[in-house]
Structures are given as C-alpha cells and as structure tokens.
C-alpha cells in the first residue's frame, strides 16, 4: 500500500506542477491578480507532495518490501538499517526521485521565503521552476517508476553494491543533489528575469542567497565525495578526473563564477547579461552532469545502470530546457538595459578575469569529458585521463589563484596599479619566502607542484589582508566568509601540491615479522586474521607501525572484504592521520608462499585538501548568514520607512 | 554583429547536443572482452540438477556443434527478464545448457514451470566452482562455445534482443 501511496503522491505532485505553471503564467502574461495569489500555495503543495513520495520510498526500503522491484534489486533484509535507508537513493529511480524532491522543495522554499523580488518576476520564476519539474515528473512516471511492483516477489533482495555500503553513501549523494538541483533556482530566476526584463541589483540580491546556498552544498558534496573515493576505493588518489566527478565539478565551477558575478551585479549593477548567462550555464551543467551519469554514455568507475531509452528521454529534456533558456537569452537580453561599466583595474575587473578563468577551466573539463565521445564518433576508442587534465587545468588554475589573491585587495569601480602593488607587498613576500624555503629540497618535484606551493603561501597572506586594520568585531559576516573561503583555497591547494610533490609509495610483499619503510614510518606485518561482518567476511592484516626506530608502535588493519550477495571483493584501506600527513595502507593478494601484498603510501599534508574544502564551504556558510541577516535588517528598514 | 553573437551559446549547445545524441544512439558494444574469450573451456563435470535432465560437463562440448552455456539461478530477478530471450534462441534451434548457481531442484523446477524451460541439460553448481572457472562474476551470464569447445563470446547480465541477434548470427556462421 505504501508503494501505491507514494506513486499517487508523485502523480499528484506532477498535477500540481502543471497547475503551478498554468497559474504562474496566467498571472505573469494575463496579469490576473487572483491567479497570482494561488502561485505560492500551489508551489508549496507540490514540494510537500514530492517529499511525501520520497518518504514512501524510504519506508518501503526500511520495511524491505521485496514486492517492490526497486527494493528487490537493490536491498537485502540483512543490510544494516542505515544502508537500507540510504539504499533508497543508491540506485537510478530512487536518485531521480530524490532529484525531483529537492527540485520541488526548492520551488516551495522560493515560494515561502522570497519576499523581496518584484512579484511578476517571482511568479515567472516559480513558473519556470514548475516547467523544469514537469519534465522530470514525466521522466519518473513514464520511464523510471520507482514504485513498480514485482510479481512474484523474491524471498530476499539482490543486495547493494558493497562499495556503496559506507557512511559516505548516506551523506554524499543527497548533499551533492541539493547543490545540483538548488542551482535550478538560479536558472529559474534567470528565466523569470528574462521574461520580465527585470535584471538589476534588486534581482541579483534576491538571487544571491539561493546561489550561495546551492554552492555551499556542492562544495561540501564534492569535498566529501573526494574523501570518500580516497579511503573507499583504496587507490590512494583523491581525484580521478572520472566523468562522474567532472559532472559534479562543472556545475561547481559555473556556480563559483556565478557567485562572483552576481556580487558585481548586486553591488555595482554591472555584468547583467553575463550573470544571466552563467545562471543558465550553471544549471545546464547540473543537468548535463545528471545526463552523463544517468545515461551511461561515458564509461566511469561509478557503475550505474545503463539504459539508452532513459538517456534519450533525459537528452530530450536537456534540449528543451537548455535550448529554450539559451534561445530566450538570445532573443531577450538585447532588450535588457546595459548595466554600469567599470575600469579594467578594479574589483570588477579582477572578478571578470576570475570569471573568464573559471569558464576556461569549465570549458577544458567539458571538452576533456566529452572528447572520448567525439572520438568514438570517428571510431577511435580513447580515454582522457589525469595527465591531460593536470597539464591543462593546472596552469589556468594557478593563474586563477593569482587573481583570487588580487581581487579582494582592489577597490570597486577604479583603482591604481601602484596602490595595488603596495597592498600586494606582504603576499609577494610570503611567496618569495616559500620559494626560498622550498627550493633546497623540493626543486625536483616539478614546476606545477612547486608553483602551487609558492602561490598558496602568497594567497594565504593575501586572503586575510582584507581584515588588516579593520575592527574585527564590526567586520561584516560576509567579509569573513570571503576571507575564510579564499584561505580555504590556499589550504586546499597546499594539500594538493604537497600530495603530488612529496608522496612516498611502496608496494611490498610481506611475510609475518617482515618490515618495510615508507616515508618516516617502519611497517611490520604481525599477522593475518579472518574477520566476520554482518553480510561479509574479510581477511585483515595487522600492521605494527613505528615512526622511526624509537617511535611508539600502533596497529593498522587494512582488510580485503568478500561480500556474498552480490559476490564482490573490496579493499578497506586503513589510514593513520597525523598532523603532518596520512599513512595509507591497503591489503592486496597473497603470493601463495606465505606473503601478502601490501601497498603503503606516506602522504604529507594530504588532509589539507579536505580541510581546505571544508573551509571553503564554511566561508560560504558565513557569507550566507551575513547576507540573510542583512536582508532581514533591510526588510525591517523598508517596513520602518513605509510606516514613517 | 552583437546580436548574432548572442545566439552563439545556443549554437554551441546545439553542437554539443548533436554530439551526445550521436553517441547515445550509436549501438553500444556491450560484449565483455573477458580473459576467457578465445580460450578452451576448462575441465569440469557438474551433477544433474533435475532427475529429468542430464548434468553438464566439459565433454558435452566440442564435437563440431556450437552450444550456449547460460549461468542462472531461480533467485535471480534479471534471469526472469532474460527467460523470453532464451526461449527465442531455443525456438531458433540453438542448444542451451544451464549452470544453476546455489540452488535447489524444487526451486529450479518452479522457476522453469513459470518462465519456460530452454535448457537441454542443467548442471548443479552448488559452490559456484564452475562459474568461477568460466570467469563469470554474477548471474545471469551467457557463453557461446564453438564446435571445438572454445569460448567465443561472453555476455554479462540478462541478454538483450540485439545480443540475441548477435548470438544467432554467430551461431549460424559456425554451424
């Protein structure tokens, strides 16, 4: 019954989406005031109904109702409860339902919280949101029904990909999805503004918290996903330039650019067309990402179900939404009044350069991701991997770092080169100091890692520079946000460069009692033992580890796990985190003569990568709080003015 | 000039769309290039699963006649989806032998009664030994064995209709 209830809720939500579009467009185009009053309640109802459908899906997974096809294929009654719940979105249909749920809830949230935007633009925005939702409801109901029944029902389910039985799964996809789909609000805002030709600072201030909110989730989702891949896959890497990773990176790049250009629009009323364009591009990248992942058109380590029919459906939706928005942009943007202009040497100028560099990186990642597809078009099988992306993205990213450092030190509208150079004294000095310290022992690590370390030092100093000489308690929260986020970039960059420059790797075959050194550590195999888990069994190696000859020993136990249903083997890495880096150990195969393969990495300062990512997200959150607070105050001031 | 430039994003997207659509509708090559393809079948002999049919052994293959091995189980949902495709192959005259993984005679009989019986022989692979020897990692999987007892093709997961066509073409070519 729950499954049928969920399906009914989904249908009703779809009906609400149609109603929402009708009501909103008759309010905007027909100017019908009574229709305008219905827009918000309908949008909220739509959000609640999708949430109800998602809740029903989670319930059938919790109950292990094997008569539901999706549960039978992806769950198992023996699975721990957390993974039963997470299993609801660990598959194609469930994840698409989650996608639509977030879309519906985001639309509902706009209807509830957005009070400052011009009401025509708001109605057009909610209408656009309904239009997007309708397509994805159709996709779910006609091509990916998550509530389909299975008859006769099997005694138990097929289990779940054991790689996905990890706390990361419960957390990572929903976070990323909130970000992916949250960007849809920015897209709808852009479409709404194009419809009413209302592109200006008020519009930008209304859109900014939504972009910021989605961006925070994308940042956290990508950071968490990267750490998850790092410890779960057991390959010792933290970013593989896999199509699915790129699919999450591309919307983030566009959203980062959008975040900065929307600030220019809000503060200085510049970059009108560009901001609208970025809002369209950011959500387009989300949808292209969803499409690439869900259609199985590109080969990826993320093994998802492949179904060309679903791919075709998604592709048609892409064509309608992205093509429609771009056509609207081309037809309308010429009639939007030109915004303010600015001098090249100014805060705006630096933000434009930052935007262009982010767009270049986005372009490179997009081309690199799709190139295998184009090559397959003329019959060449190839894959574009790490070497290409590192070589092409690396230098552009470093140029971007320079402009992240410069931007906040420039004044709005117009500034002097001499003044800038003076403000850059300490950052440049920090870079020089880093260079002098690093050259003696890091000369041979290659240009990119060395340049990255040197620039990171400069950026770290430059990013806190806006706080100098200010009363820290009176500094607005969003300035703190910027400082923390930019500092996070420096921290993360240091981790990436240090990992690629100084990592030590050893592959050893160890018998009991044998020792091997990696970095500053001595690793001794003390034993091999079996371990039994709830739905797996494993071989675990006990490695006794000392830092140098005199260090206090501790034990790490990497495992090789065997899952019975479905039969799969996974490596559980064992990681020791220290202040100056991580020791990463993976257990491999036995050599048949009493020895076991063990892979060991010493990764100095690698944790800074995710710490930096966390700081970037935290900076976004501070900024978000700052904006919300100021907005509340502004609403209050307006009210006071009106009363007076 | 400026007006034309505004349409550029749409044009770029159209090009991207074309590329992706081409990639999507190009028939995908889902043949698995397993290490066992082009190798002779390993030695094995499985006891009969049902009293009504013989078991499956290495000696049943070769002898000039190409045959299929279908690794399946009564508890496997994709195997139900695959059953009609196997029945099509049987109707076309392709001989099929089944290797049942971790199963019981009662469950298998029920499965065949419900979904049709395309098999000439069914071997009882209780401990998945033959499955592993074949280089198969899940159910269902289908292997095409040529007249000399070599593995020619391996199809992972339930057979699709385009794969059925591929099997028929190859099988007819080998006869």
Tab-separated table of C-alpha atoms in Angstrom, chain A residues 3-375:
chain	number	residue	atom	x	y	z
A	3	UNK	CA	4.265	1.963	-2.670
A	4	UNK	CA	0.895	2.825	-4.234
A	5	UNK	CA	0.577	5.775	-1.872
A	6	UNK	CA	3.977	7.017	-2.987
A	7	UNK	CA	3.036	6.664	-6.636
A	8	UNK	CA	-0.205	8.551	-6.025
A	9	UNK	CA	1.686	11.341	-4.257
A	10	UNK	CA	4.058	11.533	-7.193
A	11	UNK	CA	1.185	11.822	-9.688
A	12	UNK	CA	-0.485	14.492	-7.566
A	13	UNK	CA	2.779	16.398	-7.353
A	14	UNK	CA	3.028	16.258	-11.147
A	15	UNK	CA	-0.507	17.620	-11.420
A	16	UNK	CA	0.457	20.409	-9.002
A	17	UNK	CA	3.447	21.244	-11.207
A	18	UNK	CA	1.156	21.620	-14.237
A	19	UNK	CA	-1.234	23.736	-12.165
A	20	UNK	CA	1.685	25.820	-10.910
A	21	UNK	CA	2.776	26.574	-14.474
A	22	UNK	CA	-0.772	27.488	-15.547
A	23	UNK	CA	-1.391	29.716	-12.543
A	24	UNK	CA	2.003	31.405	-12.730
A	25	UNK	CA	1.899	32.068	-16.446
A	26	UNK	CA	-1.648	33.430	-16.357
A	27	UNK	CA	-0.546	35.715	-13.533
A	28	UNK	CA	2.507	36.941	-15.467
A	29	UNK	CA	1.148	37.049	-19.022
A	30	UNK	CA	-2.542	37.629	-18.354
A	31	UNK	CA	-1.924	39.866	-15.351
A	32	UNK	CA	-4.619	38.046	-13.364
A	33	UNK	CA	-4.226	39.076	-9.735
A	34	UNK	CA	-6.400	36.254	-8.337
A	35	UNK	CA	-4.136	33.767	-10.088
A	36	UNK	CA	-1.060	35.426	-8.586
A	37	UNK	CA	-2.391	34.672	-5.110
A	38	UNK	CA	-2.535	30.956	-5.868
A	39	UNK	CA	1.079	30.698	-7.065
A	40	UNK	CA	2.733	30.326	-3.669
A	41	UNK	CA	0.320	27.750	-2.127
A	42	UNK	CA	0.467	25.546	-5.232
A	43	UNK	CA	4.269	25.601	-5.265
A	44	UNK	CA	4.367	24.681	-1.575
A	45	UNK	CA	1.854	21.833	-2.115
A	46	UNK	CA	3.983	20.492	-4.947
A	47	UNK	CA	7.052	20.458	-2.717
A	48	UNK	CA	5.246	18.664	0.107
A	49	UNK	CA	3.777	16.009	-2.207
A	50	UNK	CA	7.161	15.083	-3.712
A	51	UNK	CA	8.604	14.906	-0.220
A	52	UNK	CA	5.785	12.530	0.704
A	53	UNK	CA	6.595	10.316	-2.292
A	54	UNK	CA	10.274	10.218	-1.266
A	55	UNK	CA	9.249	9.354	2.278
A	56	UNK	CA	7.145	6.433	0.986
A	57	UNK	CA	10.122	5.135	-0.978
A	58	UNK	CA	12.342	5.289	2.100
A	59	UNK	CA	9.616	3.419	4.048
A	60	UNK	CA	9.414	0.509	1.612
A	61	UNK	CA	13.215	0.233	1.794
A	62	UNK	CA	13.095	0.307	5.608
A	63	UNK	CA	10.450	-2.449	5.599
A	64	UNK	CA	12.431	-4.456	2.997
A	65	UNK	CA	9.241	-4.843	0.957
A	66	UNK	CA	10.628	-7.210	-1.684
A	67	UNK	CA	7.454	-6.980	-3.765
A	68	UNK	CA	8.713	-3.576	-4.879
A	69	UNK	CA	11.072	-4.190	-7.803
A	70	UNK	CA	13.486	-1.449	-6.789
A	71	UNK	CA	13.851	-2.838	-3.259
A	72	UNK	CA	14.326	-6.397	-4.520
A	73	UNK	CA	17.033	-5.287	-6.929
A	74	UNK	CA	18.940	-3.011	-4.582
A	75	UNK	CA	18.316	-4.002	-0.989
A	76	UNK	CA	18.615	-7.003	1.276
A	77	UNK	CA	16.849	-7.812	4.541
A	78	UNK	CA	20.193	-8.405	6.290
A	79	UNK	CA	21.542	-4.998	5.426
A	80	UNK	CA	22.152	-2.597	8.339
A	81	UNK	CA	19.325	-0.073	8.741
A	82	UNK	CA	21.351	2.955	7.723
A	83	UNK	CA	22.171	1.364	4.353
A	84	UNK	CA	18.572	0.297	3.854
A	85	UNK	CA	17.564	3.949	4.125
A	86	UNK	CA	20.475	5.146	2.011
A	87	UNK	CA	19.655	2.382	-0.492
A	88	UNK	CA	16.504	4.333	-1.343
A	89	UNK	CA	18.665	6.782	-3.310
A	90	UNK	CA	21.570	4.476	-4.128
A	91	UNK	CA	20.003	3.499	-7.463
A	92	UNK	CA	18.712	5.129	-10.637
A	93	UNK	CA	14.987	5.500	-9.890
A	94	UNK	CA	15.451	6.462	-6.255
A	95	UNK	CA	18.111	9.023	-7.044
A	96	UNK	CA	15.918	10.592	-9.726
A	97	UNK	CA	13.066	10.777	-7.198
A	98	UNK	CA	15.428	12.454	-4.758
A	99	UNK	CA	16.385	14.875	-7.548
A	100	UNK	CA	12.760	15.812	-8.161
A	101	UNK	CA	12.043	16.003	-4.429
A	102	UNK	CA	14.799	18.551	-3.958
A	103	UNK	CA	13.564	20.430	-7.027
A	104	UNK	CA	10.033	20.539	-5.579
A	105	UNK	CA	11.237	21.538	-2.127
A	106	UNK	CA	13.463	24.252	-3.603
A	107	UNK	CA	10.476	25.648	-5.508
A	108	UNK	CA	8.402	25.534	-2.326
A	109	UNK	CA	11.184	27.280	-0.400
A	110	UNK	CA	11.310	30.075	-3.004
A	111	UNK	CA	7.529	30.469	-2.615
A	112	UNK	CA	7.808	30.683	1.175
A	113	UNK	CA	10.938	32.744	1.716
A	114	UNK	CA	11.345	35.009	-1.292
A	115	UNK	CA	9.609	38.269	-0.312
A	116	UNK	CA	11.742	40.985	-1.875
A	117	UNK	CA	11.678	40.182	-5.557
A	118	UNK	CA	9.242	42.022	-7.808
A	119	UNK	CA	6.079	39.880	-7.768
A	120	UNK	CA	5.902	39.486	-11.561
A	121	UNK	CA	9.473	38.236	-11.722
A	122	UNK	CA	8.818	35.949	-8.753
A	123	UNK	CA	5.768	34.443	-10.444
A	124	UNK	CA	7.723	33.941	-13.664
A	125	UNK	CA	10.482	32.288	-11.635
A	126	UNK	CA	8.074	29.886	-9.933
A	127	UNK	CA	6.516	29.165	-13.316
A	128	UNK	CA	9.929	28.296	-14.745
A	129	UNK	CA	10.589	26.039	-11.749
A	130	UNK	CA	7.275	24.248	-12.467
A	131	UNK	CA	8.253	23.780	-16.104
A	132	UNK	CA	11.517	22.083	-15.115
A	133	UNK	CA	9.742	19.905	-12.559
A	134	UNK	CA	7.121	18.746	-15.113
A	135	UNK	CA	9.769	17.261	-17.384
A	136	UNK	CA	11.338	15.316	-14.577
A	137	UNK	CA	7.980	14.090	-13.266
A	138	UNK	CA	7.283	12.773	-16.747
A	139	UNK	CA	10.686	11.091	-16.749
A	140	UNK	CA	9.976	9.414	-13.407
A	141	UNK	CA	6.398	8.398	-14.091
A	142	UNK	CA	6.878	7.144	-17.655
A	143	UNK	CA	10.477	5.941	-17.752
A	144	UNK	CA	11.746	5.365	-14.200
A	145	UNK	CA	8.874	4.472	-11.882
A	146	UNK	CA	10.488	3.787	-8.505
A	147	UNK	CA	7.339	2.143	-7.107
A	148	UNK	CA	6.906	-0.606	-9.739
A	149	UNK	CA	5.844	-3.920	-8.198
A	150	UNK	CA	7.439	-7.286	-8.792
A	151	UNK	CA	5.342	-10.423	-9.025
A	152	UNK	CA	6.025	-12.979	-7.719
A	153	UNK	CA	8.183	-11.322	-5.106
A	154	UNK	CA	11.544	-12.967	-4.355
A	155	UNK	CA	12.341	-14.213	-0.830
A	156	UNK	CA	15.109	-11.662	-0.486
A	157	UNK	CA	16.804	-8.842	-2.385
A	158	UNK	CA	19.914	-8.654	-4.552
A	159	UNK	CA	21.820	-6.609	-2.026
A	160	UNK	CA	23.619	-3.432	-2.787
A	161	UNK	CA	26.960	-2.708	-4.364
A	162	UNK	CA	29.282	-3.229	-1.364
A	163	UNK	CA	31.359	-0.209	-2.372
A	164	UNK	CA	28.260	1.787	-1.538
A	165	UNK	CA	27.905	0.270	1.948
A	166	UNK	CA	29.639	3.121	3.601
A	167	UNK	CA	28.520	6.049	5.735
A	168	UNK	CA	29.646	8.253	2.852
A	169	UNK	CA	26.726	6.997	0.774
A	170	UNK	CA	24.176	8.127	3.312
A	171	UNK	CA	25.566	11.626	3.122
A	172	UNK	CA	27.340	12.317	-0.159
A	173	UNK	CA	24.696	11.968	-2.911
A	174	UNK	CA	21.928	13.898	-1.121
A	175	UNK	CA	24.341	16.747	-0.352
A	176	UNK	CA	25.527	16.902	-3.925
A	177	UNK	CA	21.956	16.749	-5.179
A	178	UNK	CA	20.867	19.667	-3.000
A	179	UNK	CA	23.653	21.608	-4.676
A	180	UNK	CA	22.945	20.327	-8.214
A	181	UNK	CA	19.267	20.989	-8.016
A	182	UNK	CA	19.485	24.100	-5.843
A	183	UNK	CA	21.154	25.722	-8.823
A	184	UNK	CA	17.851	25.190	-10.636
A	185	UNK	CA	16.523	28.099	-8.573
A	186	UNK	CA	19.183	30.385	-10.051
A	187	UNK	CA	18.216	29.111	-13.511
A	188	UNK	CA	14.541	29.802	-12.840
A	189	UNK	CA	15.410	33.268	-11.511
A	190	UNK	CA	17.336	33.964	-14.721
A	191	UNK	CA	14.449	32.757	-16.879
A	192	UNK	CA	11.992	34.786	-14.774
A	193	UNK	CA	14.134	37.900	-15.144
A	194	UNK	CA	14.427	37.379	-18.903
A	195	UNK	CA	10.651	37.053	-19.188
A	196	UNK	CA	10.010	40.317	-17.300
A	197	UNK	CA	13.261	42.029	-18.463
A	198	UNK	CA	13.911	42.864	-14.828
A	199	UNK	CA	17.684	42.369	-14.496
A	200	UNK	CA	19.232	44.623	-11.882
A	201	UNK	CA	20.711	44.874	-8.378
A	202	UNK	CA	17.401	44.027	-6.662
A	203	UNK	CA	17.110	40.866	-8.746
A	204	UNK	CA	20.752	39.975	-8.036
A	205	UNK	CA	20.311	40.476	-4.289
A	206	UNK	CA	17.259	38.205	-4.371
A	207	UNK	CA	19.091	35.516	-6.338
A	208	UNK	CA	22.377	35.619	-4.397
A	209	UNK	CA	21.420	33.623	-1.241
A	210	UNK	CA	19.976	30.836	-3.410
A	211	UNK	CA	23.139	30.580	-5.475
A	212	UNK	CA	25.230	30.727	-2.312
A	213	UNK	CA	23.141	28.040	-0.580
A	214	UNK	CA	23.380	25.639	-3.509
A	215	UNK	CA	27.082	26.376	-3.895
A	216	UNK	CA	27.772	25.542	-0.225
A	217	UNK	CA	26.155	22.120	-0.672
A	218	UNK	CA	28.038	21.492	-3.927
A	219	UNK	CA	31.316	22.398	-2.230
A	220	UNK	CA	30.678	20.124	0.753
A	221	UNK	CA	29.361	17.354	-1.524
A	222	UNK	CA	32.431	17.430	-3.759
A	223	UNK	CA	34.822	17.600	-0.793
A	224	UNK	CA	33.099	14.704	0.988
A	225	UNK	CA	32.888	12.706	-2.253
A	226	UNK	CA	36.577	13.192	-2.842
A	227	UNK	CA	37.462	11.952	0.651
A	228	UNK	CA	35.055	9.045	0.276
A	229	UNK	CA	36.661	7.948	-3.007
A	230	UNK	CA	40.068	8.395	-1.359
A	231	UNK	CA	39.528	5.991	1.526
A	232	UNK	CA	36.925	3.693	-0.019
A	233	UNK	CA	38.420	2.875	-3.424
A	234	UNK	CA	41.812	2.064	-1.915
A	235	UNK	CA	43.738	3.578	-4.832
A	236	UNK	CA	45.408	6.274	-2.783
A	237	UNK	CA	44.154	9.076	-5.037
A	238	UNK	CA	41.666	11.775	-4.161
A	239	UNK	CA	40.545	12.959	-7.590
A	240	UNK	CA	40.454	10.754	-10.689
A	241	UNK	CA	39.001	13.094	-13.344
A	242	UNK	CA	36.339	10.472	-13.800
A	243	UNK	CA	33.296	11.628	-15.837
A	244	UNK	CA	31.076	11.446	-12.776
A	245	UNK	CA	33.487	13.567	-10.761
A	246	UNK	CA	33.697	16.028	-13.624
A	247	UNK	CA	29.904	16.083	-13.734
A	248	UNK	CA	29.929	17.473	-10.202
A	249	UNK	CA	32.902	19.767	-10.778
A	250	UNK	CA	31.419	21.541	-13.821
A	251	UNK	CA	28.315	22.946	-12.067
A	252	UNK	CA	30.571	23.950	-9.181
A	253	UNK	CA	32.881	25.902	-11.490
A	254	UNK	CA	29.921	27.643	-13.126
A	255	UNK	CA	28.292	28.309	-9.746
A	256	UNK	CA	31.546	29.736	-8.382
A	257	UNK	CA	31.751	32.114	-11.334
A	258	UNK	CA	28.065	32.970	-10.912
A	259	UNK	CA	28.532	33.659	-7.208
A	260	UNK	CA	31.152	36.279	-8.014
A	261	UNK	CA	29.401	37.865	-10.977
A	262	UNK	CA	26.123	38.105	-9.072
A	263	UNK	CA	28.036	40.123	-6.466
A	264	UNK	CA	29.119	42.573	-9.161
A	265	UNK	CA	25.506	42.829	-10.313
A	266	UNK	CA	24.194	43.324	-6.778
A	267	UNK	CA	26.829	45.847	-5.705
A	268	UNK	CA	27.673	47.715	-8.881
A	269	UNK	CA	24.856	46.856	-11.311
A	270	UNK	CA	27.396	45.536	-13.855
A	271	UNK	CA	27.706	42.239	-15.790
A	272	UNK	CA	23.958	41.889	-16.356
A	273	UNK	CA	23.988	39.654	-19.430
A	274	UNK	CA	26.956	37.654	-18.171
A	275	UNK	CA	25.289	36.853	-14.853
A	276	UNK	CA	22.118	35.674	-16.559
A	277	UNK	CA	24.219	33.567	-18.919
A	278	UNK	CA	26.107	31.981	-16.015
A	279	UNK	CA	22.886	31.149	-14.176
A	280	UNK	CA	21.695	29.314	-17.295
A	281	UNK	CA	25.064	27.602	-17.763
A	282	UNK	CA	25.334	26.522	-14.113
A	283	UNK	CA	22.068	24.598	-14.099
A	284	UNK	CA	22.721	23.348	-17.632
A	285	UNK	CA	25.918	21.807	-16.278
A	286	UNK	CA	23.905	20.187	-13.465
A	287	UNK	CA	21.523	18.672	-15.988
A	288	UNK	CA	24.307	17.635	-18.372
A	289	UNK	CA	26.031	16.083	-15.359
A	290	UNK	CA	22.890	14.174	-14.401
A	291	UNK	CA	22.505	13.091	-18.001
A	292	UNK	CA	26.111	11.899	-18.365
A	293	UNK	CA	25.838	9.932	-15.133
A	294	UNK	CA	22.373	8.520	-15.693
A	295	UNK	CA	22.564	7.640	-19.397
A	296	UNK	CA	25.756	5.613	-19.013
A	297	UNK	CA	27.005	7.289	-22.181
A	298	UNK	CA	30.515	7.599	-20.758
A	299	UNK	CA	32.438	4.815	-19.079
A	300	UNK	CA	33.124	5.549	-15.451
A	301	UNK	CA	34.244	3.901	-12.222
A	302	UNK	CA	30.812	4.802	-10.937
A	303	UNK	CA	28.919	1.770	-12.229
A	304	UNK	CA	25.368	2.921	-12.844
A	305	UNK	CA	22.637	1.140	-14.751
A	306	UNK	CA	22.876	1.728	-18.479
A	307	UNK	CA	19.694	2.341	-20.385
A	308	UNK	CA	19.750	4.204	-23.713
A	309	UNK	CA	15.987	4.826	-23.648
A	310	UNK	CA	16.275	6.719	-20.408
A	311	UNK	CA	19.240	8.554	-21.830
A	312	UNK	CA	17.152	9.655	-24.812
A	313	UNK	CA	14.385	10.904	-22.509
A	314	UNK	CA	16.843	12.916	-20.411
A	315	UNK	CA	18.507	14.257	-23.548
A	316	UNK	CA	15.160	15.491	-24.856
A	317	UNK	CA	14.557	17.277	-21.539
A	318	UNK	CA	18.009	18.858	-21.776
A	319	UNK	CA	17.320	20.091	-25.278
A	320	UNK	CA	14.041	21.687	-24.221
A	321	UNK	CA	15.307	23.400	-21.072
A	322	UNK	CA	18.808	24.451	-22.036
A	323	UNK	CA	17.930	25.178	-25.650
A	324	UNK	CA	14.817	27.080	-24.563
A	325	UNK	CA	16.684	29.153	-21.988
A	326	UNK	CA	19.510	29.966	-24.407
A	327	UNK	CA	17.035	30.958	-27.111
A	328	UNK	CA	15.191	33.166	-24.619
A	329	UNK	CA	18.539	34.661	-23.642
A	330	UNK	CA	19.465	35.440	-27.251
A	331	UNK	CA	16.060	36.921	-28.016
A	332	UNK	CA	15.643	38.955	-24.851
A	333	UNK	CA	18.999	40.028	-23.459
A	334	UNK	CA	19.463	42.649	-26.188
A	335	UNK	CA	16.417	44.483	-24.837
A	336	UNK	CA	17.713	44.493	-21.241
A	337	UNK	CA	19.209	47.877	-20.405
A	338	UNK	CA	23.005	47.957	-20.315
A	339	UNK	CA	24.392	47.899	-16.757
A	340	UNK	CA	27.185	50.035	-15.290
A	341	UNK	CA	30.674	49.894	-16.756
A	342	UNK	CA	33.959	49.947	-14.868
A	343	UNK	CA	37.708	50.433	-15.303
A	344	UNK	CA	39.922	47.459	-16.072
A	345	UNK	CA	41.919	47.830	-12.847
A	346	UNK	CA	39.127	47.473	-10.300
A	347	UNK	CA	37.424	44.846	-8.146
A	348	UNK	CA	35.001	44.257	-11.003
A	349	UNK	CA	37.892	43.844	-13.437
A	350	UNK	CA	39.525	41.175	-11.252
A	351	UNK	CA	36.177	39.412	-10.853
A	352	UNK	CA	35.722	39.396	-14.633
A	353	UNK	CA	39.164	37.831	-15.077
A	354	UNK	CA	38.326	35.288	-12.365
A	355	UNK	CA	35.075	34.530	-14.193
A	356	UNK	CA	36.861	34.094	-17.502
A	357	UNK	CA	39.481	31.777	-15.987
A	358	UNK	CA	36.787	29.693	-14.275
A	359	UNK	CA	34.971	29.495	-17.606
A	360	UNK	CA	38.161	28.373	-19.345
A	361	UNK	CA	38.606	25.595	-16.759
A	362	UNK	CA	34.958	24.668	-17.204
A	363	UNK	CA	35.483	24.532	-20.971
A	364	UNK	CA	38.562	22.329	-20.611
A	365	UNK	CA	36.803	19.923	-18.258
A	366	UNK	CA	33.767	19.770	-20.543
A	367	UNK	CA	35.877	19.114	-23.635
A	368	UNK	CA	38.030	16.553	-21.811
A	369	UNK	CA	34.941	14.753	-20.537
A	370	UNK	CA	33.169	14.653	-23.893
A	371	UNK	CA	36.210	14.116	-26.132
A	372	UNK	CA	36.091	10.298	-25.845
A	373	UNK	CA	32.517	10.525	-27.111
A	374	UNK	CA	33.534	12.667	-30.092
A	375	UNK	CA	36.463	10.347	-30.820
